[in-house]
Amino acid sequence: MTSDVGAGDRGRDVSGAPEVALVMLGEGDVVTGWGSGARSLLGYEAAEAVGRPLRELLFAEPSADHAAEPSGAALLLRHRDGHPVPAEVTVDDADPGTPQLRRVLVAKPLGTGLTDPHLLERAIDQFPIAVGVHDADLRFVCVSKELRRLLALPEDVQGRRLSEMHPSDFYRDVDNRMARVVRSGRALERSVRHTPPGETSARSWIVWFSPLRDAHGRVTGVVAAMLDDTTQYWARTWLDMLSEAGTRVGTSLDVAKTAQELTEVIVPKFADLATVDLLDAVLTGSELTPAQSSQQITLRRVAQRAEPADTPFGVQLDEVHSYPDFSPVARCLSLGRGVLSRGDEPGFTRWIAQSPERTDSYVNYGLNTMIAVPLRARGTLLGVLMCVRSRPEHFAEGDLRVAGELAARAALSLDNARRYTRERNTAVLLQRSLLPSRPPELAAVDVASRYLPYLSGDAEIGVGGDWYDVIPLSGGRVALAVGDVVGHGVHASATMARLRGAVRTLADVDLPPDELLTHLDDIVTQLSGEADEEALAESGDGETGATCLYTVYDPVTRRYTIASAGHPPPIVASPGAAPEILVVPTGPPLGVGGVPFESTEVELPPDSTLVLYTDGLIESRENNPEDGLAQLREAMTEPRAVLEDLCDSLLDAMLTTPPSDDVALLVARTHALDPDQVATWDVPVDPAIVGEMRARVSRCLSGWGLDELAFTTELIVSELVTNAIRYGSAPIRLRLILDQPRRRAGKLDGTLICEVYDAGETAPHVRRAHAFDEGGRGLMLVAALSRRWGSRPVAGGKTIWCEQPVELSRSADSEPSPQLAC
């Protein structure tokens, strides 16, 4: 190139073609002219560039070859802001007639002349995502190789619509979305899932639809770009499912419910069918032992779920079944890890063929893959989780990790439920063992009882502190007691046991009901002071409080004595009379301390029915205690019914919903001893009368048909009467009582009771007499000859008593007919 530029042109802004940079060089390659193209390319104004050496405009020195022959060379020029600018440089000598202009440099930016018509196709082919360019009629203009591969498009795709090549709802929906973009001119982004042609598994894509505009802004087409998001989709899905499992599995401490929650999380998100089989020890809360290797592994089906819901199962819920050693389940248990099995594997088909039910379930269901994962927690095997798919997407190796994570999380919840079941069963068993296993058979009363535990928030049996007891007392009397300890849990149950034991101990001392409650109140106060604060905080109980109703019935006098410590009163139904709520002076609950208790006494007709209970029977969210008590009285419509049936009818009438508090119910029917079964003598304070007393006792026993007891009874009477005369005070009374016999195995069993009353207050005690002592052996003799003996304080004195068993070999139809000869 030549340029005819004079000296006057130095510093001028020489115009050049806008697509190239034109630079005039003078002596020493100093810039003498600077075109507008150079200003656009390198950013320098003419005033800044003119006068600079050319080398200052180069980013790097050219190679030796380029320095010798720079024309047509690709050089890096320096932009005004310092970054390199690649350019194709051509240098021509100027006309020798212009000494100020030695050479002309033309720089053309690399890439400006890329006019290859296939450049766009090559660009989108090299793009890492699938791209398709469509005209305004949604016909293909250009398509990438990745899109051809994913959608199985033919070679002659130009000019055709996507829905024409794949006539399905999915591709018609894609065309509709692109048409919406053409009409609105707004871009659109969607996440879609579809099974591409020739594949069996659905894939996930993120699809962008963007409008194409011409130089005037008119929409002339649409570009569709697709990014395969399948891996990320499944990662998000599994993460969401694991998160859901963390919140939905283990919401209760019930083993079966926890297992069912696991199957509900799995189906249908992860599998089409899921089952949970567990060892029986998990359900019962028993201790688990390491699994032993055997040919058969036996488990129980606890939970199962399938889509659709009417899918048949080869094993039914709660059914016990075995897995042979070649089955996938047995292999996963022996290996200690998950196993992926396909429907056509020999071991799998052999296992399926063993059971027609399993064949119907799996083969007809269209099973293609199955995952079996052991359920292990804290190093102990609990059972196995099975996941089955019939959908086109088969399980893959990566799904084993997901199933294993689900199984691990669920196993911890199952083991927690098992441990809770074990602890709860232990607590329930402990409480049951602390209640009477069966009421004693007594002449004074017939009894029936019920204990109903409360139901916790999870509808599980709770442990409470309600109790009842039937305690035989001396003289044929009987104590009937019920009580209620504040709170629930093991602490309440343990407190109940201590109180019941204390009541029995105090009853053995034969204290009157009011005095017994006073002593019991002292015990509860002491327990409250000794209670461990940490144990109370764990149990949720803030105090060791309790209520108690203690009553004593005497079948000889038919007197019924009652004392209450904050407990609801008993109800009595006498023959021919309406049920009546007894008026009882109610003292404060046990543990308050410092307040005396009172007792009341009523006379009951024979065959009266007594109902003793705890507040859980009459008090609920719907009823206050007063209304509940009235309702209980009205429920005694048939007080003469069999006691067991009466218990059931009362519970049915009062507990229409599961109880929120435990309930103790004690029903008794009183009996009176026949006058001919009791013999009483006043004893003068004269040692000589002892022989006469022995004779009277002998005649009485003969009349009762108990001649074989005459010798031992005479000895006992002799010792007791002599002690009363010698150490006691007048008046003195001797009484024999023959308990109503009971038929047992063809025999009539009963008790012969001997009592001696005197006005003295000194209680007797047994001591060991020395070899040469003249006395001190009487009570030892009484203790040796009787089944049990003791003393009890009574108003104005004391009573010494002893009991002998009576066993008469008589026919079952005969009864003793006493003929007193006193």
mmCIF file of C-alpha atoms in Angstrom, residues 362-602:
data_model
loop_
_atom_site.group_PDB
_atom_site.id
_atom_site.type_symbol
_atom_site.label_atom_id
_atom_site.label_comp_id
_atom_site.label_asym_id
_atom_site.label_seq_id
_atom_site.Cartn_x
_atom_site.Cartn_y
_atom_site.Cartn_z
ATOM 1 C CA TYR A 362 -43.869 -60.813 42.166
ATOM 2 C CA VAL A 363 -44.111 -62.356 38.698
ATOM 3 C CA ASN A 364 -47.619 -61.183 37.924
ATOM 4 C CA TYR A 365 -46.761 -57.833 39.476
ATOM 5 C CA GLY A 366 -44.092 -57.353 36.846
ATOM 6 C CA LEU A 367 -41.097 -57.231 39.147
ATOM 7 C CA ASN A 368 -37.853 -56.282 37.446
ATOM 8 C CA THR A 369 -35.476 -55.471 40.317
ATOM 9 C CA MET A 370 -35.434 -55.846 44.097
ATOM 10 C CA ILE A 371 -33.242 -54.476 46.871
ATOM 11 C CA ALA A 372 -32.938 -56.278 50.226
ATOM 12 C CA VAL A 373 -31.218 -54.365 53.043
ATOM 13 C CA PRO A 374 -30.600 -55.611 56.612
ATOM 14 C CA LEU A 375 -32.049 -53.532 59.414
ATOM 15 C CA ARG A 376 -29.255 -53.181 61.966
ATOM 16 C CA ALA A 377 -28.963 -50.889 64.947
ATOM 17 C CA ARG A 378 -26.153 -50.709 67.477
ATOM 18 C CA GLY A 379 -24.548 -53.778 65.927
ATOM 19 C CA THR A 380 -27.649 -55.952 66.328
ATOM 20 C CA LEU A 381 -29.823 -57.421 63.571
ATOM 21 C CA LEU A 382 -33.488 -56.423 63.772
ATOM 22 C CA GLY A 383 -34.869 -57.622 60.443
ATOM 23 C CA VAL A 384 -34.826 -56.797 56.741
ATOM 24 C CA LEU A 385 -36.232 -54.148 54.403
ATOM 25 C CA MET A 386 -37.261 -55.162 50.864
ATOM 26 C CA CYS A 387 -37.916 -52.690 48.054
ATOM 27 C CA VAL A 388 -39.339 -53.851 44.705
ATOM 28 C CA ARG A 389 -39.794 -52.031 41.413
ATOM 29 C CA SER A 390 -42.058 -52.852 38.512
ATOM 30 C CA ARG A 391 -41.737 -49.430 36.850
ATOM 31 C CA PRO A 392 -39.562 -49.145 33.724
ATOM 32 C CA GLU A 393 -36.766 -47.552 35.764
ATOM 33 C CA HIS A 394 -34.804 -50.421 37.265
ATOM 34 C CA PHE A 395 -32.879 -50.177 40.497
ATOM 35 C CA ALA A 396 -29.215 -49.325 39.989
ATOM 36 C CA GLU A 397 -26.163 -49.745 42.210
ATOM 37 C CA GLY A 398 -26.504 -46.149 43.392
ATOM 38 C CA ASP A 399 -29.954 -46.959 44.776
ATOM 39 C CA LEU A 400 -28.360 -49.407 47.198
ATOM 40 C CA ARG A 401 -26.796 -46.487 49.051
ATOM 41 C CA VAL A 402 -30.166 -44.752 49.307
ATOM 42 C CA ALA A 403 -31.896 -47.892 50.583
ATOM 43 C CA GLY A 404 -29.042 -48.491 53.024
ATOM 44 C CA GLU A 405 -29.344 -44.949 54.421
ATOM 45 C CA LEU A 406 -33.108 -45.348 54.800
ATOM 46 C CA ALA A 407 -32.653 -48.692 56.539
ATOM 47 C CA ALA A 408 -30.002 -47.302 58.898
ATOM 48 C CA ARG A 409 -32.187 -44.388 59.983
ATOM 49 C CA ALA A 410 -35.284 -46.542 60.386
ATOM 50 C CA ALA A 411 -33.369 -49.236 62.294
ATOM 51 C CA LEU A 412 -32.442 -46.762 65.019
ATOM 52 C CA SER A 413 -36.094 -45.773 65.407
ATOM 53 C CA LEU A 414 -37.140 -49.435 65.455
ATOM 54 C CA ASP A 415 -34.537 -50.264 68.075
ATOM 55 C CA ASN A 416 -35.617 -47.294 70.181
ATOM 56 C CA ALA A 417 -39.184 -48.572 69.968
ATOM 57 C CA ARG A 418 -37.992 -52.082 70.908
ATOM 58 C CA ARG A 419 -36.116 -50.758 73.922
ATOM 59 C CA TYR A 420 -39.099 -48.709 74.978
ATOM 60 C CA THR A 421 -41.335 -51.775 74.623
ATOM 61 C CA ARG A 422 -38.946 -53.755 76.800
ATOM 62 C CA GLU A 423 -38.843 -51.086 79.491
ATOM 63 C CA ARG A 424 -42.599 -50.566 79.370
ATOM 64 C CA ASN A 425 -43.275 -54.309 79.564
ATOM 65 C CA THR A 426 -40.931 -54.524 82.537
ATOM 66 C CA ALA A 427 -42.711 -51.652 84.265
ATOM 67 C CA VAL A 428 -46.159 -53.100 83.513
ATOM 68 C CA LEU A 429 -45.064 -56.541 84.712
ATOM 69 C CA LEU A 430 -43.648 -54.974 87.867
ATOM 70 C CA GLN A 431 -46.885 -53.176 88.571
ATOM 71 C CA ARG A 432 -49.009 -56.263 87.894
ATOM 72 C CA SER A 433 -46.837 -58.273 90.250
ATOM 73 C CA LEU A 434 -47.426 -55.672 92.959
ATOM 74 C CA LEU A 435 -51.213 -56.089 92.747
ATOM 75 C CA PRO A 436 -53.054 -59.133 94.154
ATOM 76 C CA SER A 437 -52.813 -61.951 91.650
ATOM 77 C CA ARG A 438 -56.100 -63.469 92.826
ATOM 78 C CA PRO A 439 -58.335 -62.495 95.737
ATOM 79 C CA PRO A 440 -58.338 -64.834 98.729
ATOM 80 C CA GLU A 441 -61.347 -67.037 99.446
ATOM 81 C CA LEU A 442 -62.904 -65.807 102.673
ATOM 82 C CA ALA A 443 -66.021 -66.575 104.661
ATOM 83 C CA ALA A 444 -66.700 -62.882 105.294
ATOM 84 C CA VAL A 445 -66.902 -61.693 101.663
ATOM 85 C CA ASP A 446 -66.833 -62.767 98.037
ATOM 86 C CA VAL A 447 -64.763 -60.395 95.957
ATOM 87 C CA ALA A 448 -64.051 -59.557 92.318
ATOM 88 C CA SER A 449 -61.647 -56.952 91.054
ATOM 89 C CA ARG A 450 -60.417 -55.193 87.936
ATOM 90 C CA TYR A 451 -57.402 -53.067 87.133
ATOM 91 C CA LEU A 452 -57.324 -51.053 83.910
ATOM 92 C CA PRO A 453 -54.132 -49.204 82.992
ATOM 93 C CA TYR A 454 -54.452 -45.833 81.381
ATOM 94 C CA LEU A 455 -53.642 -45.298 77.715
ATOM 95 C CA SER A 456 -50.841 -42.891 76.915
ATOM 96 C CA GLY A 457 -50.844 -40.421 74.005
ATOM 97 C CA ASP A 458 -49.601 -43.184 71.675
ATOM 98 C CA ALA A 459 -52.492 -45.459 72.708
ATOM 99 C CA GLU A 460 -50.082 -47.639 74.646
ATOM 100 C CA ILE A 461 -50.608 -49.192 78.041
ATOM 101 C CA GLY A 462 -49.250 -46.929 80.767
ATOM 102 C CA VAL A 463 -47.993 -47.599 84.262
ATOM 103 C CA GLY A 464 -49.888 -45.954 87.112
ATOM 104 C CA GLY A 465 -50.171 -45.989 90.871
ATOM 105 C CA ASP A 466 -53.745 -47.224 91.496
ATOM 106 C CA TRP A 467 -54.064 -50.309 93.688
ATOM 107 C CA TYR A 468 -56.446 -52.408 95.717
ATOM 108 C CA ASP A 469 -56.075 -55.142 98.302
ATOM 109 C CA VAL A 470 -58.087 -57.715 100.247
ATOM 110 C CA ILE A 471 -56.437 -58.507 103.595
ATOM 111 C CA PRO A 472 -57.674 -61.281 105.935
ATOM 112 C CA LEU A 473 -57.734 -60.090 109.567
ATOM 113 C CA SER A 474 -58.127 -61.885 112.845
ATOM 114 C CA GLY A 475 -61.522 -62.965 114.063
ATOM 115 C CA GLY A 476 -62.753 -63.762 110.535
ATOM 116 C CA ARG A 477 -62.738 -60.065 109.617
ATOM 117 C CA VAL A 478 -61.479 -58.714 106.320
ATOM 118 C CA ALA A 479 -59.936 -55.405 105.248
ATOM 119 C CA LEU A 480 -60.883 -53.948 101.870
ATOM 120 C CA ALA A 481 -58.581 -51.160 100.658
ATOM 121 C CA VAL A 482 -58.083 -49.088 97.512
ATOM 122 C CA GLY A 483 -55.574 -46.332 96.865
ATOM 123 C CA ASP A 484 -54.269 -43.965 94.231
ATOM 124 C CA VAL A 485 -50.740 -42.556 93.999
ATOM 125 C CA VAL A 486 -50.252 -39.191 92.317
ATOM 126 C CA GLY A 487 -48.764 -39.370 88.801
ATOM 127 C CA HIS A 488 -47.833 -42.132 86.419
ATOM 128 C CA GLY A 489 -44.763 -44.119 85.557
ATOM 129 C CA VAL A 490 -42.363 -46.355 87.415
ATOM 130 C CA HIS A 491 -42.035 -43.888 90.276
ATOM 131 C CA ALA A 492 -45.788 -43.996 90.930
ATOM 132 C CA SER A 493 -45.773 -47.790 90.658
ATOM 133 C CA ALA A 494 -42.878 -48.104 93.098
ATOM 134 C CA THR A 495 -44.574 -45.738 95.542
ATOM 135 C CA MET A 496 -47.760 -47.770 95.213
ATOM 136 C CA ALA A 497 -45.852 -50.928 96.122
ATOM 137 C CA ARG A 498 -44.366 -49.317 99.216
ATOM 138 C CA LEU A 499 -47.758 -48.015 100.347
ATOM 139 C CA ARG A 500 -49.490 -51.326 99.769
ATOM 140 C CA GLY A 501 -46.753 -53.077 101.718
ATOM 141 C CA ALA A 502 -47.104 -50.548 104.515
ATOM 142 C CA VAL A 503 -50.891 -51.054 104.602
ATOM 143 C CA ARG A 504 -50.460 -54.803 104.891
ATOM 144 C CA THR A 505 -47.905 -54.396 107.676
ATOM 145 C CA LEU A 506 -50.123 -52.024 109.616
ATOM 146 C CA ALA A 507 -53.126 -54.290 108.985
ATOM 147 C CA ASP A 508 -51.227 -57.177 110.568
ATOM 148 C CA VAL A 509 -50.920 -55.047 113.691
ATOM 149 C CA ASP A 510 -54.732 -54.872 113.545
ATOM 150 C CA LEU A 511 -54.948 -51.104 113.936
ATOM 151 C CA PRO A 512 -58.348 -49.460 113.555
ATOM 152 C CA PRO A 513 -58.842 -47.798 110.157
ATOM 153 C CA ASP A 514 -58.377 -44.222 111.389
ATOM 154 C CA GLU A 515 -55.166 -45.067 113.251
ATOM 155 C CA LEU A 516 -53.866 -47.033 110.295
ATOM 156 C CA LEU A 517 -54.288 -44.014 108.008
ATOM 157 C CA THR A 518 -52.516 -41.815 110.530
ATOM 158 C CA HIS A 519 -49.486 -44.106 110.490
ATOM 159 C CA LEU A 520 -49.696 -44.362 106.700
ATOM 160 C CA ASP A 521 -49.738 -40.571 106.457
ATOM 161 C CA ASP A 522 -46.501 -40.435 108.441
ATOM 162 C CA ILE A 523 -44.930 -42.944 106.032
ATOM 163 C CA VAL A 524 -45.943 -40.937 102.949
ATOM 164 C CA THR A 525 -44.604 -37.749 104.535
ATOM 165 C CA GLN A 526 -41.306 -39.500 105.158
ATOM 166 C CA LEU A 527 -41.222 -40.818 101.583
ATOM 167 C CA SER A 528 -41.773 -37.301 100.242
ATOM 168 C CA GLY A 529 -38.830 -36.051 102.237
ATOM 169 C CA GLU A 530 -36.575 -38.856 101.091
ATOM 170 C CA ALA A 531 -37.613 -38.749 97.418
ATOM 171 C CA ASP A 532 -34.719 -38.254 95.048
ATOM 172 C CA GLU A 533 -35.253 -35.012 93.104
ATOM 173 C CA GLU A 534 -33.575 -36.325 89.976
ATOM 174 C CA ALA A 535 -35.785 -39.417 89.874
ATOM 175 C CA LEU A 536 -38.866 -37.256 90.372
ATOM 176 C CA ALA A 537 -37.815 -34.920 87.576
ATOM 177 C CA GLU A 538 -37.374 -37.847 85.191
ATOM 178 C CA SER A 539 -40.750 -39.317 86.099
ATOM 179 C CA GLY A 540 -42.519 -35.990 85.833
ATOM 180 C CA ASP A 541 -43.988 -36.253 89.346
ATOM 181 C CA GLY A 542 -43.576 -33.274 91.611
ATOM 182 C CA GLU A 543 -44.575 -34.978 94.871
ATOM 183 C CA THR A 544 -45.244 -38.306 96.525
ATOM 184 C CA GLY A 545 -48.930 -37.835 97.282
ATOM 185 C CA ALA A 546 -51.635 -40.475 97.514
ATOM 186 C CA THR A 547 -55.215 -41.161 98.545
ATOM 187 C CA CYS A 548 -56.466 -44.250 100.349
ATOM 188 C CA LEU A 549 -59.748 -45.780 101.468
ATOM 189 C CA TYR A 550 -59.320 -48.394 104.214
ATOM 190 C CA THR A 551 -62.338 -50.388 105.435
ATOM 191 C CA VAL A 552 -62.872 -53.371 107.739
ATOM 192 C CA TYR A 553 -65.847 -55.737 107.693
ATOM 193 C CA ASP A 554 -66.682 -58.030 110.647
ATOM 194 C CA PRO A 555 -68.905 -60.981 109.614
ATOM 195 C CA VAL A 556 -69.824 -61.716 113.242
ATOM 196 C CA THR A 557 -71.274 -58.294 114.029
ATOM 197 C CA ARG A 558 -71.856 -57.241 110.396
ATOM 198 C CA ARG A 559 -70.211 -53.922 111.294
ATOM 199 C CA TYR A 560 -68.389 -52.109 108.467
ATOM 200 C CA THR A 561 -65.794 -49.507 109.538
ATOM 201 C CA ILE A 562 -64.528 -46.947 107.020
ATOM 202 C CA ALA A 563 -61.796 -44.307 106.987
ATOM 203 C CA SER A 564 -60.771 -42.162 104.033
ATOM 204 C CA ALA A 565 -57.666 -40.124 103.214
ATOM 205 C CA GLY A 566 -58.866 -37.930 100.360
ATOM 206 C CA HIS A 567 -60.481 -40.874 98.558
ATOM 207 C CA PRO A 568 -64.016 -41.149 97.074
ATOM 208 C CA PRO A 569 -66.504 -42.995 99.326
ATOM 209 C CA PRO A 570 -67.727 -46.551 98.706
ATOM 210 C CA ILE A 571 -71.169 -47.411 97.363
ATOM 211 C CA VAL A 572 -73.293 -50.066 99.068
ATOM 212 C CA ALA A 573 -76.309 -51.875 97.680
ATOM 213 C CA SER A 574 -78.243 -53.818 100.316
ATOM 214 C CA PRO A 575 -80.825 -56.458 99.373
ATOM 215 C CA GLY A 576 -84.130 -54.801 98.563
ATOM 216 C CA ALA A 577 -82.682 -51.277 98.746
ATOM 217 C CA ALA A 578 -81.356 -48.790 96.203
ATOM 218 C CA PRO A 579 -77.598 -48.292 95.919
ATOM 219 C CA GLU A 580 -76.347 -45.736 98.434
ATOM 220 C CA ILE A 581 -73.229 -43.600 98.600
ATOM 221 C CA LEU A 582 -71.937 -43.979 102.149
ATOM 222 C CA VAL A 583 -71.293 -40.770 104.029
ATOM 223 C CA VAL A 584 -67.669 -40.899 105.104
ATOM 224 C CA PRO A 585 -65.654 -38.175 106.868
ATOM 225 C CA THR A 586 -62.986 -37.573 104.225
ATOM 226 C CA GLY A 587 -59.605 -36.613 105.563
ATOM 227 C CA PRO A 588 -56.811 -34.952 103.602
ATOM 228 C CA PRO A 589 -54.713 -36.920 101.121
ATOM 229 C CA LEU A 590 -51.774 -38.839 102.500
ATOM 230 C CA GLY A 591 -48.610 -36.808 102.853
ATOM 231 C CA VAL A 592 -50.235 -33.598 104.110
ATOM 232 C CA GLY A 593 -49.512 -34.497 107.734
ATOM 233 C CA GLY A 594 -50.695 -33.085 111.028
ATOM 234 C CA VAL A 595 -54.419 -33.713 110.488
ATOM 235 C CA PRO A 596 -56.168 -36.589 112.298
ATOM 236 C CA PHE A 597 -58.405 -39.007 110.457
ATOM 237 C CA GLU A 598 -61.888 -40.088 111.438
ATOM 238 C CA SER A 599 -63.721 -43.332 110.872
ATOM 239 C CA THR A 600 -67.379 -44.161 110.611
ATOM 240 C CA GLU A 601 -69.190 -47.444 111.207
ATOM 241 C CA VAL A 602 -72.356 -48.842 109.670
#
